[in-house]
Amino acid sequence: MSRGVVKLFIYLMVITISLPLWAKNTINSVRVWPSPDSTRVVFDLNDKPDFSYFMLKNPSRLVIDLENTSELKTLPGVPPKHQIVSKLRYSKPKNKQSVRLVFELSAPIKPVVFALAPTGPYKNRLVVDLYNKKLIYKDKKLVNWDTVLKTAISDLEVDQREVNSKIYYIQYPIEGSSDFITIATTRPETMLGDTAIAVNPKDDRFKHLVGKFVTVPIVGRKIKIIEDDYADPEMGTGALKITPAHDFNDYEVGQRNNLEIINIFTEGGKVNDNAPKEYIGLDRFEARKRILKELKEKEFFVKEENIKNKVPYGDRSNSIIEPFLTEQWFVDAKKLSDKAKDIVNSKKTNFFPANWSKTYFQWMNNIEPWCISRQLWWGHQIPAWYGPDKKIFVAINEDEAKAEAKNFYNKEVDLIRDPDVLDTWFSSGLWPFATLGWPDNKEYVEKFYPTSVLVTGFDIIFFWVARMIMFGMEFLDKEPFKDIYVHALVKDEKGCLLYT
């Protein structure tokens, strides 16, 4: 919905509330005619009203036009910059028992802006700007991967659901010994990518085993028993299998301990060539069944227990999300969050009710790099091109990318554009100012940015609100709105949102 339409609704509310102050009689009907340049709001009253006025802040101006007369009036004692009524006319049409009050809003209502409209140049310019500031970068990291849609998704698009599950206890034989170390896992299929067993440095039970090697059952790979604080002596057996390529916490353990990272799945969630040949091509959940069967046959299986745990589901595909190692584009959200936190701390932007600011800060204070690339065919394509040696050129358009490449290689070369598109919430984060013509046309930006109030549901404080504030502060050094009114959500008996 465009800003002008939102303002119109606010005006109608104010007018409706204020009618008792200046109209002794009732309204028979209200009619609205929006156009690209202005909006006319017509009230039909059953008798001549008793006039007074109320003010709306500049730059909006309210025109009260009572038809068929030319009498002009202005408001006494009101500074010119706050003058909101430029003409006031009244007549009573012949043979009718009603009069027409025409309210004309001088603030233009722009045509509706569509998120996927061909407005790529300004987005490209923003991407280039952030890239040059080193706030956007490409890296190979573990991301949330949707094996159905075959795309990366953000943490905020993952629905953590509590489900009935099982935990499996498995023995790993210790090298040079007849003993075993037992681990507990809910995902035995990931053992195909294990590269260490971790124990807590304070856990005396395993002190004599630290530094020794064990053999991964079925795979036959030798991996080391290491110490890391992430291992919880109270969880499972206290010994933790580490699969850096398929668990976010394990990935961090792997980074701290310089562990090998072995990806065992394809983009579609099937076992890849890094696994024993009898498992290659199996769906990850079919592989789980086969692995458990083989573990039992070879007497590595100890027991299983019923538990409740949280499993990540994609909010669009409803499939279980797989942590997946892949190259993606990221935003350094931590740097962008500094000004966004300051603006709320300083009360230049306020949440209503105020408690939602705690939710905002909880996310902001623990913010992670934001994966903004998506492997989808819809959306704004990332303005990045690759040279023959995979050198990256980020530019507003292909001509500029080719010029940069020619300058770099000292000759013309063929470039291949990155097929990924921007996360839709990246585009949405630019909404408060990009839809006003920024950066080329500043007229509407100067008039309407920042706006007064954002009305939104609490479910998109992270998705949208925080990102609008981050981008507003980064590019305009100004908060996009003064107040944020957070309302409740309407859900059905199953907890699903009801949309209109």
Short mmCIF file of C-alpha atoms in Angstrom, two decimals:
data_model
loop_
_atom_site.label_atom_id
_atom_site.label_comp_id
_atom_site.label_asym_id
_atom_site.label_seq_id
_atom_site.Cartn_x
_atom_site.Cartn_y
_atom_site.Cartn_z
CA MET A 1 0.00 0.00 0.00
CA SER A 2 1.42 3.42 -0.96
CA ARG A 3 2.25 6.02 1.68
CA GLY A 4 -0.41 8.37 0.31
CA VAL A 5 -3.16 5.79 0.72
CA VAL A 6 -2.03 5.14 4.29
CA LYS A 7 -2.15 8.86 5.00
CA LEU A 8 -5.64 9.00 3.50
CA PHE A 9 -6.86 6.35 5.93
CA ILE A 10 -5.31 8.26 8.82
CA TYR A 11 -7.01 11.47 7.65
CA LEU A 12 -10.36 9.72 7.43
CA MET A 13 -9.93 8.45 10.99
CA VAL A 14 -9.05 11.93 12.25
CA ILE A 15 -11.93 13.48 10.35
CA THR A 16 -14.37 10.89 11.63
CA ILE A 17 -13.22 11.40 15.21
CA SER A 18 -13.35 15.17 14.83
CA LEU A 19 -16.76 15.39 13.17
CA PRO A 20 -18.66 15.85 16.44
CA LEU A 21 -16.55 18.97 17.03
CA TRP A 22 -17.62 20.71 13.85
CA ALA A 23 -20.77 19.05 12.57
CA LYS A 24 -23.98 19.11 14.55
CA ASN A 25 -25.64 16.55 12.31
CA THR A 26 -24.81 13.08 11.03
CA ILE A 27 -23.02 11.86 7.92
CA ASN A 28 -25.19 10.08 5.38
CA SER A 29 -22.32 8.73 3.30
CA VAL A 30 -18.63 9.07 2.48
CA ARG A 31 -17.18 8.66 -1.01
CA VAL A 32 -13.49 8.58 -1.96
CA TRP A 33 -11.95 9.21 -5.39
CA PRO A 34 -8.16 8.67 -5.47
CA SER A 35 -6.14 9.80 -8.48
CA PRO A 36 -2.39 10.03 -9.19
CA ASP A 37 -2.40 13.71 -8.17
CA SER A 38 -4.88 14.07 -5.34
CA THR A 39 -7.69 12.43 -3.44
CA ARG A 40 -11.20 13.77 -3.01
CA VAL A 41 -13.21 12.70 0.02
CA VAL A 42 -16.90 13.62 -0.11
CA PHE A 43 -19.12 13.65 2.97
CA ASP A 44 -22.90 13.93 2.49
CA LEU A 45 -24.49 15.63 5.52
CA ASN A 46 -28.17 16.08 6.22
CA ASP A 47 -27.84 19.78 7.07
CA LYS A 48 -25.40 22.68 7.10
CA PRO A 49 -22.53 21.91 9.47
CA ASP A 50 -21.13 24.18 12.14
CA PHE A 51 -17.49 24.72 11.07
CA SER A 52 -14.28 24.62 13.06
CA TYR A 53 -10.91 23.17 12.06
CA PHE A 54 -8.02 20.96 13.11
CA MET A 55 -4.41 20.95 11.98
CA LEU A 56 -2.37 18.34 10.16
CA LYS A 57 1.38 18.69 10.00
CA ASN A 58 3.19 19.95 6.96
CA PRO A 59 3.73 19.00 4.18
CA SER A 60 0.21 17.58 3.94
CA ARG A 61 -2.57 20.10 3.40
CA LEU A 62 -6.30 19.53 3.76
CA VAL A 63 -8.61 21.48 1.45
CA ILE A 64 -12.24 21.88 2.47
CA ASP A 65 -14.28 22.69 -0.62
CA LEU A 66 -18.02 23.35 -0.25
CA GLU A 67 -19.19 23.42 -3.84
CA ASN A 68 -20.92 26.07 -5.92
CA THR A 69 -19.62 29.18 -4.12
CA SER A 70 -16.37 31.09 -4.44
CA GLU A 71 -16.03 32.32 -0.86
CA LEU A 72 -12.45 31.80 0.34
CA LYS A 73 -11.42 31.69 3.97
CA THR A 74 -8.17 31.04 5.78
CA LEU A 75 -7.50 30.01 9.31
CA PRO A 76 -6.75 32.90 11.67
CA GLY A 77 -3.75 32.69 13.96
CA VAL A 78 -2.17 29.69 12.21
CA PRO A 79 1.45 29.97 10.99
CA PRO A 80 1.70 29.69 7.18
CA LYS A 81 3.75 26.46 7.38
CA HIS A 82 0.90 24.84 9.28
CA GLN A 83 -1.91 26.32 7.14
CA ILE A 84 -4.03 23.38 6.13
CA VAL A 85 -7.21 24.96 4.79
CA SER A 86 -6.76 27.03 1.64
CA LYS A 87 -10.39 27.46 0.64
CA LEU A 88 -13.71 27.02 2.34
CA ARG A 89 -16.93 27.09 0.32
CA TYR A 90 -20.49 26.03 0.97
CA SER A 91 -23.75 25.70 -0.85
CA LYS A 92 -26.91 23.67 -0.57
CA PRO A 93 -27.91 22.08 -3.91
CA LYS A 94 -31.43 22.94 -5.05
CA ASN A 95 -34.21 20.52 -4.19
CA LYS A 96 -31.89 18.48 -1.95
CA GLN A 97 -31.85 18.01 1.78
CA SER A 98 -28.10 17.49 1.94
CA VAL A 99 -24.89 19.39 1.35
CA ARG A 100 -21.56 18.19 0.00
CA LEU A 101 -18.31 18.77 1.82
CA VAL A 102 -15.36 17.96 -0.41
CA PHE A 103 -12.05 17.27 1.32
CA GLU A 104 -9.16 17.35 -1.11
CA LEU A 105 -5.77 16.11 0.09
CA SER A 106 -3.01 18.06 -1.54
CA ALA A 107 -0.41 15.36 -0.85
CA PRO A 108 -0.15 13.37 -4.10
CA ILE A 109 -0.83 9.66 -4.01
CA LYS A 110 1.68 7.91 -6.20
CA PRO A 111 0.70 4.81 -8.17
CA VAL A 112 0.95 1.56 -6.25
CA VAL A 113 4.50 0.21 -6.12
CA PHE A 114 5.01 -3.52 -6.63
CA ALA A 115 7.93 -5.18 -4.86
CA LEU A 116 9.04 -7.04 -8.02
CA ALA A 117 8.50 -4.09 -10.36
CA PRO A 118 11.42 -3.29 -12.70
CA THR A 119 13.18 -0.94 -10.28
CA GLY A 120 16.44 -2.87 -10.26
CA PRO A 121 18.86 0.05 -10.85
CA TYR A 122 18.38 1.59 -7.41
CA LYS A 123 18.74 -1.82 -5.74
CA ASN A 124 21.88 -2.46 -7.80
CA ARG A 125 23.27 0.88 -6.67
CA LEU A 126 22.63 -0.01 -3.04
CA VAL A 127 24.28 -3.42 -3.44
CA VAL A 128 27.31 -1.82 -5.09
CA ASP A 129 27.52 0.77 -2.31
CA LEU A 130 27.35 -1.85 0.45
CA TYR A 131 29.85 -4.06 -1.41
CA ASN A 132 32.33 -1.20 -1.73
CA LYS A 133 31.94 -0.53 1.99
CA LYS A 134 32.66 -4.23 2.62
CA LEU A 135 29.23 -4.62 4.19
CA ILE A 136 28.25 -7.17 1.52
CA TYR A 137 30.56 -10.08 0.78
CA LYS A 138 30.54 -13.60 -0.63
CA ASP A 139 31.67 -16.49 1.53
CA LYS A 140 31.37 -20.23 1.92
CA LYS A 141 29.44 -20.82 5.09
CA LEU A 142 26.91 -23.09 6.66
CA VAL A 143 23.39 -21.88 5.84
CA ASN A 144 19.83 -23.03 6.33
CA TRP A 145 19.10 -25.03 3.20
CA ASP A 146 15.66 -25.98 1.91
CA THR A 147 16.09 -29.31 0.10
CA VAL A 148 12.68 -29.00 -1.58
CA LEU A 149 13.05 -25.46 -2.92
CA LYS A 150 16.84 -25.98 -3.24
CA THR A 151 17.67 -22.56 -1.89
CA ALA A 152 19.25 -20.94 1.13
CA ILE A 153 16.84 -19.30 3.57
CA SER A 154 17.39 -17.00 6.53
CA ASP A 155 17.12 -17.96 10.21
CA LEU A 156 13.87 -16.00 10.34
CA GLU A 157 12.32 -18.25 7.68
CA VAL A 158 12.93 -21.34 9.81
CA ASP A 159 10.14 -22.60 12.03
CA GLN A 160 11.51 -24.48 15.04
CA ARG A 161 8.87 -27.09 15.92
CA GLU A 162 8.82 -29.35 18.94
CA VAL A 163 8.27 -32.93 17.77
CA ASN A 164 8.38 -36.46 19.09
CA SER A 165 11.77 -37.86 18.20
CA LYS A 166 14.38 -40.46 19.12
CA ILE A 167 17.95 -40.25 20.35
CA TYR A 168 20.31 -43.04 19.37
CA TYR A 169 23.36 -44.26 21.32
CA ILE A 170 26.23 -45.50 19.15
CA GLN A 171 29.65 -46.95 20.00
CA TYR A 172 32.80 -45.72 18.26
CA PRO A 173 35.75 -48.15 18.70
CA ILE A 174 38.88 -46.58 20.20
CA GLU A 175 42.02 -47.18 18.16
CA GLY A 176 44.50 -49.66 19.68
CA SER A 177 41.98 -50.79 22.27
CA SER A 178 38.99 -53.06 22.67
CA ASP A 179 37.09 -50.21 24.35
CA PHE A 180 34.50 -47.88 22.86
CA ILE A 181 33.36 -44.33 23.39
CA THR A 182 29.59 -43.94 23.20
CA ILE A 183 27.89 -40.92 21.68
CA ALA A 184 24.22 -39.94 21.52
CA THR A 185 22.65 -38.37 18.40
CA THR A 186 19.24 -37.66 16.90
CA ARG A 187 20.72 -37.70 13.38
CA PRO A 188 22.75 -40.90 12.88
CA GLU A 189 22.89 -40.31 9.11
CA THR A 190 25.28 -37.39 9.67
CA MET A 191 27.91 -39.73 11.10
CA LEU A 192 29.00 -40.20 7.49
CA GLY A 193 30.51 -36.71 7.80
CA ASP A 194 31.95 -36.91 11.34
CA THR A 195 35.44 -35.46 11.77
CA ALA A 196 35.89 -35.49 15.59
CA ILE A 197 34.49 -36.52 18.96
CA ALA A 198 34.36 -33.64 21.46
CA VAL A 199 34.37 -33.85 25.27
CA ASN A 200 34.31 -31.06 27.82
CA PRO A 201 37.74 -30.07 29.26
CA LYS A 202 36.27 -30.29 32.78
CA ASP A 203 34.83 -33.78 32.30
CA ASP A 204 37.21 -36.12 34.13
CA ARG A 205 35.54 -39.22 32.66
CA PHE A 206 37.25 -38.70 29.31
CA LYS A 207 40.60 -37.16 30.32
CA HIS A 208 42.48 -40.37 29.50
CA LEU A 209 40.96 -40.48 26.01
CA VAL A 210 41.70 -36.93 24.84
CA GLY A 211 44.06 -37.01 21.85
CA LYS A 212 43.28 -40.59 20.95
CA PHE A 213 41.60 -41.68 17.72
CA VAL A 214 38.37 -43.56 17.13
CA THR A 215 36.97 -45.18 14.02
CA VAL A 216 33.67 -43.95 12.60
CA PRO A 217 31.43 -47.04 12.21
CA ILE A 218 30.43 -47.98 8.66
CA VAL A 219 32.71 -45.27 7.19
CA GLY A 220 36.00 -46.48 8.69
CA ARG A 221 37.42 -42.96 8.99
CA LYS A 222 39.86 -42.24 11.84
CA ILE A 223 38.88 -39.15 13.85
CA LYS A 224 40.34 -37.56 16.95
CA ILE A 225 38.88 -37.09 20.45
CA ILE A 226 39.22 -33.39 21.24
CA GLU A 227 38.31 -31.03 24.08
CA ASP A 228 35.82 -28.21 23.55
CA ASP A 229 33.60 -26.26 25.92
CA TYR A 230 30.58 -26.84 23.69
CA ALA A 231 30.39 -30.48 24.82
CA ASP A 232 27.93 -30.61 27.73
CA PRO A 233 28.71 -33.32 30.35
CA GLU A 234 25.01 -33.41 31.26
CA MET A 235 23.76 -33.99 27.72
CA GLY A 236 23.63 -37.51 26.30
CA THR A 237 26.80 -39.34 27.25
CA GLY A 238 28.93 -36.20 27.49
CA ALA A 239 30.81 -37.25 24.34
CA LEU A 240 29.64 -35.42 21.22
CA LYS A 241 30.11 -36.42 17.58
CA ILE A 242 31.17 -33.40 15.52
CA THR A 243 29.87 -32.98 11.95
CA PRO A 244 30.98 -29.47 10.91
CA ALA A 245 29.21 -29.55 7.52
CA HIS A 246 25.75 -30.32 8.89
CA ASP A 247 25.29 -28.62 12.25
CA PHE A 248 25.76 -24.94 13.09
CA ASN A 249 27.26 -25.57 16.52
CA ASP A 250 29.49 -28.32 15.16
CA TYR A 251 30.65 -25.90 12.47
CA GLU A 252 31.81 -23.46 15.16
CA VAL A 253 33.61 -26.30 16.97
CA GLY A 254 35.23 -27.22 13.67
CA GLN A 255 36.39 -23.64 13.09
CA ARG A 256 37.91 -23.43 16.58
CA ASN A 257 39.71 -26.75 16.22
CA ASN A 258 40.63 -26.60 12.52
CA LEU A 259 38.61 -29.72 11.69
CA GLU A 260 37.99 -31.11 8.23
CA ILE A 261 34.56 -30.24 6.80
CA ILE A 262 32.92 -33.07 4.85
CA ASN A 263 29.62 -32.37 3.11
CA ILE A 264 27.66 -35.61 2.65
CA PHE A 265 24.45 -34.33 1.05
CA THR A 266 23.37 -32.97 -2.32
CA GLU A 267 21.23 -29.85 -2.73
CA GLY A 268 18.20 -32.13 -2.86
CA GLY A 269 18.98 -33.83 0.45
CA LYS A 270 20.38 -37.05 -0.97
CA VAL A 271 23.66 -38.71 0.10
CA ASN A 272 26.54 -37.67 -2.17
CA ASP A 273 29.79 -39.29 -3.30
CA ASN A 274 31.59 -38.61 0.01
CA ALA A 275 29.74 -41.56 1.57
CA PRO A 276 30.23 -45.33 1.13
CA LYS A 277 28.92 -46.38 -2.27
CA GLU A 278 25.97 -48.36 -0.88
CA TYR A 279 24.54 -45.11 0.53
CA ILE A 280 25.14 -42.78 -2.42
CA GLY A 281 21.88 -41.45 -3.87
CA LEU A 282 19.71 -42.35 -0.87
CA ASP A 283 17.40 -39.74 0.64
CA ARG A 284 18.78 -38.58 3.99
CA PHE A 285 15.92 -40.18 5.94
CA GLU A 286 16.16 -43.46 4.05
CA ALA A 287 19.91 -43.37 4.76
CA ARG A 288 19.09 -43.03 8.48
CA LYS A 289 17.06 -46.25 8.41
CA ARG A 290 19.78 -48.15 6.53
CA ILE A 291 22.53 -46.86 8.85
CA LEU A 292 20.64 -47.87 11.99
CA LYS A 293 20.06 -51.32 10.51
CA GLU A 294 23.76 -51.75 9.69
CA LEU A 295 24.84 -50.42 13.11
CA LYS A 296 22.66 -53.04 14.79
CA GLU A 297 23.96 -55.81 12.56
CA LYS A 298 27.59 -54.85 13.34
CA GLU A 299 26.88 -54.36 17.06
CA PHE A 300 27.73 -50.66 17.19
CA PHE A 301 24.17 -49.78 18.20
CA VAL A 302 23.59 -49.47 21.95
CA LYS A 303 20.01 -48.24 22.48
CA GLU A 304 17.41 -45.64 21.51
CA GLU A 305 15.18 -43.39 23.64
CA ASN A 306 12.02 -41.41 22.93
CA ILE A 307 12.46 -37.66 23.38
CA LYS A 308 10.90 -34.35 22.42
CA ASN A 309 13.16 -31.96 20.56
CA LYS A 310 12.96 -29.02 18.20
CA VAL A 311 13.36 -29.65 14.49
CA PRO A 312 13.78 -26.83 11.91
CA TYR A 313 11.14 -26.62 9.18
CA GLY A 314 11.02 -24.27 6.21
CA ASP A 315 8.11 -21.87 6.54
CA ARG A 316 7.32 -22.18 2.81
CA SER A 317 8.06 -25.78 1.85
CA ASN A 318 7.21 -27.32 5.22
CA SER A 319 10.26 -29.57 4.81
CA ILE A 320 12.99 -30.22 7.38
CA ILE A 321 15.79 -27.72 6.88
CA GLU A 322 19.32 -29.01 6.39
CA PRO A 323 22.41 -27.07 7.54
CA PHE A 324 24.38 -27.00 4.29
CA LEU A 325 27.83 -25.71 3.33
CA THR A 326 27.62 -23.50 0.27
CA GLU A 327 28.82 -20.20 -1.20
CA GLN A 328 26.37 -17.36 -0.55
CA TRP A 329 26.18 -13.58 -0.35
CA PHE A 330 26.04 -12.07 3.14
CA VAL A 331 25.41 -8.67 4.76
CA ASP A 332 27.47 -7.67 7.78
CA ALA A 333 24.34 -7.12 9.85
CA LYS A 334 26.31 -6.57 13.03
CA LYS A 335 27.84 -3.34 11.70
CA LEU A 336 24.52 -2.17 10.31
CA SER A 337 22.82 -2.83 13.64
CA ASP A 338 24.85 -0.26 15.61
CA LYS A 339 22.99 2.84 14.42
CA ALA A 340 19.70 0.93 14.40
CA LYS A 341 20.12 0.17 18.11
CA ASP A 342 21.18 3.71 18.94
CA ILE A 343 18.08 5.22 17.35
CA VAL A 344 15.77 3.15 19.58
CA ASN A 345 17.92 3.61 22.67
CA SER A 346 17.80 7.37 22.19
CA LYS A 347 13.97 7.27 21.84
CA LYS A 348 14.02 8.79 18.38
CA THR A 349 12.08 5.70 17.37
CA ASN A 350 9.69 4.19 19.90
CA PHE A 351 7.80 0.92 20.13
CA PHE A 352 4.19 0.80 21.32
CA PRO A 353 3.65 -1.17 23.49
CA ALA A 354 7.15 -0.47 24.81
CA ASN A 355 7.89 -4.09 25.70
CA TRP A 356 8.43 -4.91 22.00
CA SER A 357 11.68 -2.96 22.15
CA LYS A 358 13.05 -5.80 24.28
CA THR A 359 12.26 -8.23 21.47
CA TYR A 360 13.95 -5.90 19.01
CA PHE A 361 17.13 -5.63 21.10
CA GLN A 362 17.22 -9.34 21.85
CA TRP A 363 17.62 -10.01 18.14
CA MET A 364 19.82 -7.00 17.42
CA ASN A 365 22.27 -7.82 20.22
CA ASN A 366 22.71 -11.37 18.92
CA ILE A 367 22.55 -10.63 15.22
CA GLU A 368 24.40 -12.91 12.78
CA PRO A 369 25.61 -12.32 9.20
CA TRP A 370 22.52 -12.06 7.00
CA CYS A 371 22.44 -14.43 4.04
CA ILE A 372 20.80 -12.38 1.27
CA SER A 373 21.24 -14.68 -1.75
CA ARG A 374 18.49 -17.02 -2.89
CA GLN A 375 18.61 -19.76 -5.51
CA LEU A 376 15.23 -18.87 -7.00
CA TRP A 377 14.09 -17.74 -10.44
CA TRP A 378 11.97 -14.85 -9.14
CA GLY A 379 13.38 -11.74 -7.52
CA HIS A 380 16.05 -9.11 -8.24
CA GLN A 381 19.19 -10.72 -9.63
CA ILE A 382 22.34 -9.88 -7.70
CA PRO A 383 24.46 -7.42 -9.77
CA ALA A 384 27.64 -9.50 -9.71
CA TRP A 385 29.60 -10.86 -12.66
CA TYR A 386 32.48 -13.36 -12.76
CA GLY A 387 35.60 -13.20 -14.87
CA PRO A 388 37.45 -16.20 -16.39
CA ASP A 389 39.32 -16.75 -13.09
CA LYS A 390 36.15 -16.24 -10.95
CA LYS A 391 37.15 -12.69 -10.08
CA ILE A 392 33.99 -10.89 -8.88
CA PHE A 393 32.83 -7.59 -10.39
CA VAL A 394 29.90 -5.93 -8.60
CA ALA A 395 28.45 -3.13 -10.70
CA ILE A 396 25.22 -1.26 -11.41
CA ASN A 397 24.90 -2.90 -14.84
CA GLU A 398 26.74 -5.24 -17.19
CA ASP A 399 28.39 -2.43 -19.15
CA GLU A 400 30.03 -1.09 -15.99
CA ALA A 401 31.06 -4.62 -14.99
CA LYS A 402 32.68 -5.14 -18.41
CA ALA A 403 34.50 -1.81 -18.11
CA GLU A 404 35.86 -2.82 -14.69
CA ALA A 405 36.88 -6.22 -16.05
CA LYS A 406 38.66 -4.67 -19.04
CA ASN A 407 40.59 -2.38 -16.73
CA PHE A 408 41.51 -5.35 -14.50
CA TYR A 409 42.54 -7.81 -17.25
CA ASN A 410 43.81 -5.16 -19.72
CA LYS A 411 41.57 -6.72 -22.37
CA GLU A 412 37.94 -7.53 -23.01
CA VAL A 413 36.74 -10.79 -21.46
CA ASP A 414 33.51 -12.70 -21.23
CA LEU A 415 31.64 -12.31 -17.96
CA ILE A 416 29.06 -14.62 -16.40
CA ARG A 417 26.41 -13.10 -14.16
CA ASP A 418 25.64 -14.59 -10.77
CA PRO A 419 22.25 -16.35 -11.12
CA ASP A 420 21.21 -15.79 -7.47
CA VAL A 421 18.55 -13.26 -6.51
CA LEU A 422 18.23 -11.01 -3.48
CA ASP A 423 16.29 -12.08 -0.42
CA THR A 424 12.88 -10.41 -0.65
CA TRP A 425 13.41 -8.89 2.81
CA PHE A 426 16.48 -7.10 1.47
CA SER A 427 14.27 -5.35 -1.08
CA SER A 428 11.59 -4.74 1.56
CA GLY A 429 14.12 -3.15 3.88
CA LEU A 430 14.60 -0.36 1.31
CA TRP A 431 10.88 0.31 1.05
CA PRO A 432 10.51 3.51 3.15
CA PHE A 433 12.79 5.55 0.87
CA ALA A 434 13.31 3.60 -2.35
CA THR A 435 9.59 3.85 -3.20
CA LEU A 436 9.82 7.63 -2.89
CA GLY A 437 12.25 7.90 -5.79
CA TRP A 438 15.50 7.73 -3.84
CA PRO A 439 18.31 8.23 -4.77
CA ASP A 440 17.64 10.05 -8.07
CA ASN A 441 14.51 11.99 -7.12
CA LYS A 442 14.65 13.52 -3.67
CA GLU A 443 11.38 15.52 -3.83
CA TYR A 444 9.17 12.92 -2.15
CA VAL A 445 11.95 11.77 0.15
CA GLU A 446 12.28 15.30 1.54
CA LYS A 447 8.50 15.56 1.98
CA PHE A 448 7.60 12.16 3.34
CA TYR A 449 10.73 10.68 4.94
CA PRO A 450 10.69 9.92 7.77
CA THR A 451 7.07 8.96 8.23
CA SER A 452 5.30 9.22 11.55
CA VAL A 453 3.91 5.80 12.41
CA LEU A 454 4.52 2.24 11.27
CA VAL A 455 1.69 -0.15 12.14
CA THR A 456 2.76 -3.78 11.97
CA GLY A 457 2.44 -7.25 13.45
CA PHE A 458 4.98 -8.54 15.94
CA ASP A 459 5.90 -11.44 13.63
CA ILE A 460 7.92 -9.23 11.27
CA ILE A 461 9.83 -7.06 13.74
CA PHE A 462 12.97 -8.96 12.68
CA PHE A 463 12.03 -9.67 9.06
CA TRP A 464 11.13 -6.14 8.13
CA VAL A 465 11.09 -3.47 10.84
CA ALA A 466 14.69 -3.93 11.98
CA ARG A 467 15.96 -4.05 8.41
CA MET A 468 14.10 -0.89 7.39
CA ILE A 469 15.71 0.87 10.34
CA MET A 470 19.17 -0.50 9.50
CA PHE A 471 18.98 0.60 5.86
CA GLY A 472 17.37 3.94 6.67
CA MET A 473 20.17 4.77 9.07
CA GLU A 474 22.87 3.54 6.67
CA PHE A 475 21.73 5.39 3.54
CA LEU A 476 19.87 8.44 4.84
CA ASP A 477 21.29 8.64 8.37
CA LYS A 478 17.70 9.07 9.53
CA GLU A 479 15.20 6.76 11.14
CA PRO A 480 12.40 5.72 8.70
CA PHE A 481 9.61 6.26 11.26
CA LYS A 482 9.14 7.89 14.63
CA ASP A 483 6.79 5.39 16.22
CA ILE A 484 6.14 1.68 15.71
CA TYR A 485 2.74 0.42 16.78
CA VAL A 486 2.87 -3.37 17.16
CA HIS A 487 -0.48 -5.12 17.00
CA ALA A 488 -1.59 -8.67 17.70
CA LEU A 489 -2.16 -11.40 15.12
CA VAL A 490 -5.37 -13.24 14.36
CA LYS A 491 -4.92 -17.01 14.20
CA ASP A 492 -7.20 -20.01 13.78
CA GLU A 493 -7.60 -22.88 16.24
CA LYS A 494 -4.46 -24.54 14.86
CA GLY A 495 -2.35 -21.45 15.39
CA CYS A 496 -2.17 -20.59 11.68
CA LEU A 497 -2.33 -16.92 10.69
CA LEU A 498 -5.55 -15.68 9.12
CA TYR A 499 -4.78 -13.46 6.16
CA THR A 500 -7.10 -11.03 4.42
#
